[in-house]
Amino acid sequence: MLDFKLKIPFFEAKAAYHHRREFIDEAIQKVLSNGNYINGPEVSEFASNLATYLNVEQVIPCGNGTDALCLALMALDLNPGDEVMIPSFNFIAAAEAVALLGFKPVFVEVKEDSFNVDCASLEKNMTKRTKAIIVVHLFGLSSQMEQVLAIARRNNLFVIEDVAQSLGGSYNGQKLGTLGHIGCTSFFPTKNLACFGDGGAVFTNDLGLAKKIKMLANHGQQKKYDHVYIGLNSRLDTIQAAVLNVQLPWLDELIENRRKIAVYYLQNLKGIASISLPQVDDNHTYNQFCILFKDKEMRDGLKKFLAENGVDTMVYYPLPTHLQLAFAKSGYKLGDLPVSERLCDQILALPIYPGLSTENQSLIVSLITSFTNETK
Ligand SMILES: Cc1ncc(COP(=O)(O)O)c(C=O)c1O
């Protein structure tokens, strides 16, 4: 076994602060001094900055990415029991939002080469009660939006894009999150655009939806104590908005850093027959870099080997949403979505974040090479 005494974390939350410390300290200090902790001017400034970046009519900041999905669904006037299609191979947030609001999550399959929604599965699972699709651009790669939008148009469905892992990415020259009816994102510290706590946003070109979402995020009120809808208390803290205003101008550069690391991994791991590498796409933002193994034993073996040598990795995701205990009553069983189920056994996410040094990238590659040579 190689004996590297190193520690490469899966993610380094402090790096963003250290790189722009001066500006962030100043921005936070300003909020602390002004005392506008809730809905201070930095929040609307950020909404306007992000709208300009995305080239979208309206951005409504909110508490986190899960709330963003709830707010999007709440705005659509769906009825209890209406069906919303969601890829099962995903973080649980979308399914939670659908179920919490009394709608029915219908889990669909993903494609093995992109980890994104399989359009054939959308067609297959369509019923008279299907009202919306939540498209998740997983790990930073765009879904096949032309096909998704065509299916939605034919069946009169709403499309919500979850860009929590792909903010800044684009499809046919248009920013992800602005192609469907509503886009939702998270500013959780691991995301492409991150704050120093929880944060999220909803965006749309539909001014009617935007007006409603703005109210829904603030207790459903159109003015103080005048409540038109049953809403949420979901606001982006002024301090987090101030941090995001500092970070946003760097977003493209941060994504470029991720792409450079991805290119290094792609070039240096491509000769390893037992590993499948992620799809190459110029618009991929590589929020995660996930590789696939032929089986769980080999995946778990490499994970353990890397951990013993000081390298953290993650399994995104160990169990598809349709098999989570939380959804046991939905009636899904093992074998219903075989691609999603198999991916959970085969996938491993490698460290990828701005600031991951070239030395550490090279050590990760040599550890993987040495493990796969030994287990040939
Ligand atoms: C694809 C996706 N959607 C939604 C969320 C939820 O975001 P938050 O943690 O801000 O609620 C996440 C968070 O990891 C995510 O990865």
Tab-separated table of N, CA and C and ligand atoms in Angstrom, residues 64-67 69 90-91 93 136 138 162 164-165 186-188 191 198-199 317, ligand 1:
chain	number	residue	atom	x	y	z
A	64	ASN	N	-33.307	28.434	1.264
A	64	ASN	CA	-32.439	27.315	0.858
A	64	ASN	C	-33.016	26.695	-0.419
A	65	GLY	N	-32.303	25.719	-0.959
A	65	GLY	CA	-32.732	25.114	-2.223
A	65	GLY	C	-33.990	24.274	-2.100
A	66	THR	N	-34.191	23.676	-0.932
A	66	THR	CA	-35.402	22.866	-0.737
A	66	THR	C	-36.626	23.773	-0.701
A	67	ASP	N	-36.511	24.897	-0.001
A	67	ASP	CA	-37.609	25.876	0.002
A	67	ASP	C	-37.864	26.394	-1.414
A	69	LEU	N	-37.634	24.827	-4.174
A	69	LEU	CA	-38.468	23.837	-4.877
A	69	LEU	C	-39.903	23.880	-4.354
A	90	ASN	N	-31.091	11.073	-7.267
A	90	ASN	CA	-31.094	12.508	-6.982
A	90	ASN	C	-31.020	12.705	-5.482
A	91	PHE	N	-30.663	13.927	-5.058
A	91	PHE	CA	-30.820	14.302	-3.656
A	91	PHE	C	-32.322	14.332	-3.350
A	93	ALA	N	-34.356	16.336	-1.929
A	93	ALA	CA	-35.107	17.585	-1.770
A	93	ALA	C	-36.356	17.683	-2.665
A	136	VAL	N	-33.591	17.778	-12.980
A	136	VAL	CA	-32.418	18.061	-12.137
A	136	VAL	C	-31.173	17.941	-13.018
A	138	LEU	N	-27.983	17.177	-12.837
A	138	LEU	CA	-27.191	16.596	-11.756
A	138	LEU	C	-25.685	16.738	-11.979
A	162	ASP	N	-34.083	22.193	-11.513
A	162	ASP	CA	-33.302	22.252	-10.275
A	162	ASP	C	-31.831	22.408	-10.672
A	164	ALA	N	-29.429	23.375	-8.553
A	164	ALA	CA	-28.616	23.451	-7.325
A	164	ALA	C	-27.176	23.008	-7.578
A	165	GLN	N	-26.988	22.062	-8.507
A	165	GLN	CA	-25.635	21.574	-8.764
A	165	GLN	C	-25.074	22.084	-10.092
A	186	SER	N	-29.700	26.330	-4.951
A	186	SER	CA	-29.235	26.344	-3.560
A	186	SER	C	-27.880	27.035	-3.536
A	187	PHE	N	-27.608	27.731	-2.444
A	187	PHE	CA	-26.273	28.323	-2.266
A	187	PHE	C	-25.531	27.648	-1.116
A	188	PHE	N	-25.895	26.406	-0.835
A	188	PHE	CA	-25.206	25.582	0.160
A	188	PHE	C	-23.691	25.640	-0.135
A	191	LYS	N	-21.911	24.277	-3.310
A	191	LYS	CA	-22.446	24.551	-4.652
A	191	LYS	C	-21.510	25.459	-5.458
A	198	ASP	N	-26.992	28.511	4.840
A	198	ASP	CA	-28.036	28.109	3.894
A	198	ASP	C	-28.502	29.303	3.073
A	199	GLY	N	-28.890	29.016	1.844
A	199	GLY	CA	-29.444	30.056	0.989
A	199	GLY	C	-29.986	29.417	-0.268
A	317	TYR	N	-25.368	8.834	-5.137
A	317	TYR	CA	-26.101	8.710	-3.901
A	317	TYR	C	-26.142	7.232	-3.533
B	1	LIG	C1	-29.976	18.742	-6.674
B	1	LIG	C2	-30.294	19.417	-5.359
B	1	LIG	N1	-31.507	19.981	-5.201
B	1	LIG	C3	-31.847	20.598	-4.059
B	1	LIG	C4	-30.978	20.666	-2.999
B	1	LIG	C5	-31.434	21.288	-1.727
B	1	LIG	O1	-30.717	22.444	-1.403
B	1	LIG	P1	-30.621	22.941	0.111
B	1	LIG	O2	-29.665	22.051	0.824
B	1	LIG	O3	-30.119	24.341	-0.013
B	1	LIG	O4	-31.986	22.885	0.687
B	1	LIG	C6	-29.705	20.102	-3.121
B	1	LIG	C7	-28.767	20.188	-2.005
B	1	LIG	O5	-27.790	19.535	-1.891
B	1	LIG	C8	-29.353	19.454	-4.334
B	1	LIG	O6	-28.166	18.891	-4.508
